[in-house]
Amino acid sequence: EAQVTQNPRYLITVTGKKLTVTCSQNMNHEYMSWYRQDPGLGLRQIYYSMNVEVTDKGDVPEGYKVSRKEKRNFPLILESPSPNQTSLYFCASSPLDGYSNQPQHFGDGTRLSIL
Amino acid sequence: AQKITQTQPGMFVQEKEAVTLDCTYDTSDQSYGLFWYKQPSSGEMIFLIYQGSYDEQNATEGRYSLNFQKARKSANLVISASQLGDSAMYFCAMREVRNFNKFYFGSGTKLNVKP
């Protein structure tokens, strides 16, 4: 089954304790992206990647890191989490064909609480 | 400036009636895609419909249609014959092909279908 898998689904942690949210897709998609969703703000892009070793900042990259060492994986790293990073996070992937018509496939989301 | 604007935070519609969810966008890119996603209370993001900037006809997918007015930069979603299961959050999104394939989402519209 074609899917984007995020782990963990839920995490409660404390300020300053490094954490990683994993994302893996099995569709051989070139494009992968991370979003955070906050009430009233919709989804905002954190980082995206157009292929292995190619990553770029979205609209809200501060406090986050990513890596793309393999095509299927795109982990999100919070080196020193703070309470303002409490949010619902989505990973998404899509093919990249030079056109604009490819929708993104989303993971089920990770609800992150930073105390 | 906001790339995607959804001016209706919440809407009600009677079951079996049609409803229009508004979306306006801002881009200088000639090649872009417009997407609508549905997010039920369970949280997953479900792709509904796509409209390309070069498409001359309005997109349709079952009960969903997209009223695309390029000169006005609007891409309203029309849901015909509303069902109780249509109650959800709806997000309009845009992909700019030349702008490194960045994705932008609106703040969403919460639709409630009344029996």
Short mmCIF file of C-alpha atoms in Angstrom, two decimals:
data_model
loop_
_atom_site.label_atom_id
_atom_site.label_comp_id
_atom_site.label_asym_id
_atom_site.label_seq_id
_atom_site.Cartn_x
_atom_site.Cartn_y
_atom_site.Cartn_z
CA GLU A 1 0.00 0.00 0.00
CA ALA A 2 1.32 3.42 -0.99
CA GLN A 3 1.84 5.47 2.12
CA VAL A 4 3.76 8.05 4.08
CA THR A 5 4.60 6.84 7.57
CA GLN A 6 5.42 9.14 10.45
CA ASN A 7 6.61 8.17 13.89
CA PRO A 8 5.80 8.75 16.62
CA ARG A 9 2.13 9.71 16.32
CA TYR A 10 2.14 11.39 19.71
CA LEU A 11 4.99 12.72 21.83
CA ILE A 12 5.12 14.68 25.05
CA THR A 13 8.57 15.88 25.99
CA VAL A 14 10.38 18.67 27.82
CA THR A 15 12.15 21.81 26.71
CA GLY A 16 15.67 21.26 25.42
CA LYS A 17 15.54 17.50 24.95
CA LYS A 18 16.51 16.69 21.38
CA LEU A 19 13.95 14.72 19.40
CA THR A 20 13.52 13.30 15.92
CA VAL A 21 10.29 12.65 14.06
CA THR A 22 10.80 10.10 11.31
CA CYS A 23 9.09 10.10 7.93
CA SER A 24 9.28 7.39 5.32
CA GLN A 25 7.50 6.99 1.97
CA ASN A 26 7.29 3.91 -0.25
CA MET A 27 6.24 5.61 -3.50
CA ASN A 28 9.71 6.56 -4.78
CA HIS A 29 8.75 10.24 -4.64
CA GLU A 30 11.42 12.85 -5.19
CA TYR A 31 9.68 15.62 -3.26
CA MET A 32 9.22 15.48 0.49
CA SER A 33 8.13 18.16 2.89
CA TRP A 34 7.38 18.93 6.52
CA TYR A 35 4.53 21.12 7.75
CA ARG A 36 3.26 22.29 11.05
CA GLN A 37 -0.43 22.95 11.61
CA ASP A 38 -1.59 25.47 14.18
CA PRO A 39 -5.16 26.68 14.80
CA GLY A 40 -6.10 29.59 12.58
CA LEU A 41 -2.87 29.40 10.62
CA GLY A 42 -3.41 26.37 8.44
CA LEU A 43 -0.37 24.36 7.40
CA ARG A 44 2.97 26.10 7.13
CA GLN A 45 5.92 24.57 5.34
CA ILE A 46 8.99 24.01 7.50
CA TYR A 47 11.46 22.37 5.11
CA TYR A 48 11.24 20.59 1.81
CA SER A 49 13.48 18.42 -0.30
CA MET A 50 13.48 17.87 -4.05
CA ASN A 51 15.83 14.90 -3.96
CA VAL A 52 18.54 13.16 -1.99
CA GLU A 53 20.91 15.67 -0.37
CA VAL A 54 18.79 18.60 -1.65
CA THR A 55 16.87 20.41 1.06
CA ASP A 56 15.60 23.96 1.43
CA LYS A 57 13.82 26.13 3.93
CA GLY A 58 10.11 26.69 3.86
CA ASP A 59 8.33 29.52 5.61
CA VAL A 60 9.02 28.57 9.24
CA PRO A 61 12.39 26.75 9.44
CA GLU A 62 13.70 28.27 12.67
CA GLY A 63 14.41 25.67 15.33
CA TYR A 64 14.22 22.70 12.95
CA LYS A 65 16.68 20.63 10.95
CA VAL A 66 16.14 17.99 8.29
CA SER A 67 18.25 15.58 6.30
CA ARG A 68 17.68 13.56 3.13
CA LYS A 69 20.30 10.86 2.95
CA GLU A 70 17.99 8.35 1.29
CA LYS A 71 15.15 8.98 -1.10
CA ARG A 72 12.51 7.36 1.09
CA ASN A 73 13.36 9.03 4.43
CA PHE A 74 13.08 12.63 5.55
CA PRO A 75 13.45 13.01 9.33
CA LEU A 76 12.61 16.22 11.18
CA ILE A 77 14.99 17.09 14.00
CA LEU A 78 14.34 19.46 16.87
CA GLU A 79 17.76 19.99 18.46
CA SER A 80 16.47 22.02 21.43
CA PRO A 81 12.67 21.98 21.45
CA SER A 82 10.76 24.85 23.00
CA PRO A 83 7.08 25.17 23.98
CA ASN A 84 6.30 27.28 20.87
CA GLN A 85 7.05 24.20 18.79
CA THR A 86 4.07 22.41 20.29
CA SER A 87 2.00 21.65 17.21
CA LEU A 88 0.64 19.02 14.83
CA TYR A 89 3.27 18.03 12.29
CA PHE A 90 2.73 16.48 8.88
CA CYS A 91 5.16 14.91 6.50
CA ALA A 92 4.17 14.75 2.83
CA SER A 93 5.60 13.50 -0.44
CA SER A 94 4.89 13.81 -4.14
CA PRO A 95 6.48 13.08 -7.50
CA LEU A 96 8.38 15.93 -9.10
CA ASP A 97 7.77 16.06 -12.82
CA GLY A 98 8.25 19.69 -13.73
CA TYR A 99 4.54 20.32 -13.78
CA SER A 100 2.33 21.54 -11.02
CA ASN A 101 -0.28 18.81 -11.00
CA GLN A 102 1.00 16.37 -8.46
CA PRO A 103 -0.83 16.43 -5.12
CA GLN A 104 1.05 15.60 -1.98
CA HIS A 105 0.43 12.43 -0.05
CA PHE A 106 0.34 13.10 3.67
CA GLY A 107 1.30 11.05 6.67
CA ASP A 108 -1.16 10.72 9.54
CA GLY A 109 0.48 13.47 11.55
CA THR A 110 2.54 13.71 14.75
CA ARG A 111 1.11 15.58 17.69
CA LEU A 112 4.02 17.08 19.58
CA SER A 113 3.76 18.70 23.03
CA ILE A 114 6.79 20.47 24.49
CA LEU A 115 6.47 21.24 28.20
CA ALA B 1 1.34 39.12 1.51
CA GLN B 2 -0.71 36.01 2.03
CA LYS B 3 -0.27 33.53 -0.78
CA ILE B 4 -3.58 31.75 -0.07
CA THR B 5 -6.55 33.44 1.56
CA GLN B 6 -9.60 31.63 2.85
CA THR B 7 -11.95 34.22 4.29
CA GLN B 8 -14.55 31.87 5.79
CA PRO B 9 -13.30 30.41 9.08
CA GLY B 10 -16.53 28.46 9.50
CA MET B 11 -19.63 27.66 7.49
CA PHE B 12 -22.88 25.80 7.91
CA VAL B 13 -24.82 24.07 5.17
CA GLN B 14 -27.98 22.02 5.19
CA GLU B 15 -27.65 18.39 4.17
CA LYS B 16 -28.28 17.85 0.42
CA GLU B 17 -27.63 21.49 -0.42
CA ALA B 18 -24.63 22.83 -2.34
CA VAL B 19 -21.95 24.93 -0.68
CA THR B 20 -19.09 27.08 -1.99
CA LEU B 21 -15.85 27.49 -0.07
CA ASP B 22 -13.84 30.53 -1.11
CA CYS B 23 -10.14 30.66 -1.94
CA THR B 24 -8.07 33.43 -3.45
CA TYR B 25 -4.38 33.18 -4.23
CA ASP B 26 -1.46 35.43 -4.99
CA THR B 27 1.34 34.48 -7.37
CA SER B 28 3.43 35.94 -10.15
CA ASP B 29 4.34 32.47 -11.40
CA GLN B 30 2.69 31.54 -14.71
CA SER B 31 2.79 27.84 -13.88
CA TYR B 32 1.09 26.76 -10.71
CA GLY B 33 -1.33 24.25 -9.35
CA LEU B 34 -4.25 24.71 -7.00
CA PHE B 35 -5.41 21.96 -4.67
CA TRP B 36 -8.14 21.38 -2.15
CA TYR B 37 -7.70 19.06 0.80
CA LYS B 38 -10.19 17.81 3.36
CA GLN B 39 -9.22 17.22 6.98
CA PRO B 40 -11.85 15.33 9.00
CA SER B 41 -11.80 15.37 12.78
CA SER B 42 -9.58 12.27 12.71
CA GLY B 43 -6.81 14.53 11.39
CA GLU B 44 -5.64 13.01 8.11
CA MET B 45 -5.27 15.15 5.00
CA ILE B 46 -7.31 13.92 2.05
CA PHE B 47 -6.68 15.26 -1.45
CA LEU B 48 -9.92 16.27 -3.18
CA ILE B 49 -9.32 18.11 -6.43
CA TYR B 50 -6.67 19.82 -8.55
CA GLN B 51 -6.70 22.72 -11.03
CA GLY B 52 -3.71 23.66 -13.16
CA SER B 53 -3.00 27.23 -14.12
CA TYR B 54 -3.15 26.34 -17.82
CA ASP B 55 -6.36 24.31 -17.57
CA GLU B 56 -9.16 26.02 -19.46
CA GLN B 57 -11.95 23.92 -18.00
CA ASN B 58 -12.97 23.82 -14.37
CA ALA B 59 -11.93 20.64 -12.61
CA THR B 60 -14.56 18.23 -11.35
CA GLU B 61 -14.29 15.11 -9.19
CA GLY B 62 -17.61 13.52 -8.30
CA ARG B 63 -19.49 15.96 -6.05
CA TYR B 64 -16.55 18.35 -5.97
CA SER B 65 -15.93 21.02 -8.55
CA LEU B 66 -13.54 23.90 -8.67
CA ASN B 67 -14.73 27.30 -9.86
CA PHE B 68 -11.48 28.65 -11.31
CA GLN B 69 -11.39 32.33 -12.21
CA LYS B 70 -7.82 33.03 -13.24
CA ALA B 71 -8.14 36.77 -13.76
CA ARG B 72 -9.60 37.14 -10.29
CA LYS B 73 -7.09 34.65 -8.85
CA SER B 74 -9.81 32.65 -7.21
CA ALA B 75 -10.29 28.90 -6.94
CA ASN B 76 -13.49 28.23 -5.04
CA LEU B 77 -14.49 24.69 -4.11
CA VAL B 78 -18.12 23.74 -4.75
CA ILE B 79 -19.54 20.71 -2.97
CA SER B 80 -22.87 19.60 -4.38
CA ALA B 81 -25.49 17.64 -2.44
CA SER B 82 -23.73 17.97 0.93
CA GLN B 83 -23.57 14.93 3.15
CA LEU B 84 -23.03 14.66 6.90
CA GLY B 85 -19.64 13.11 6.18
CA ASP B 86 -18.56 16.33 4.47
CA SER B 87 -18.28 18.02 7.88
CA ALA B 88 -14.55 18.73 8.11
CA MET B 89 -11.85 21.34 7.73
CA TYR B 90 -11.08 22.26 4.12
CA PHE B 91 -7.77 23.69 2.97
CA CYS B 92 -6.93 25.41 -0.27
CA ALA B 93 -3.30 25.08 -1.38
CA MET B 94 -1.05 26.27 -4.18
CA ARG B 95 2.13 24.86 -5.69
CA GLU B 96 4.40 27.25 -7.54
CA VAL B 97 6.43 25.29 -10.07
CA ARG B 98 9.14 27.88 -10.66
CA ASN B 99 9.40 28.84 -7.03
CA PHE B 100 11.18 25.60 -6.21
CA ASN B 101 7.90 23.82 -5.99
CA LYS B 102 6.96 25.43 -2.71
CA PHE B 103 3.52 24.70 -1.35
CA TYR B 104 1.31 27.22 0.38
CA PHE B 105 -1.84 26.49 2.37
CA GLY B 106 -4.68 28.71 3.47
CA SER B 107 -5.91 28.89 7.04
CA GLY B 108 -8.83 26.62 6.29
CA THR B 109 -12.64 26.65 6.42
CA LYS B 110 -14.51 24.52 8.94
CA LEU B 111 -17.64 23.17 7.27
CA ASN B 112 -20.53 21.85 9.32
CA VAL B 113 -23.29 19.98 7.54
CA LYS B 114 -26.60 20.09 9.38
CA PRO B 115 -29.11 17.22 9.13
#
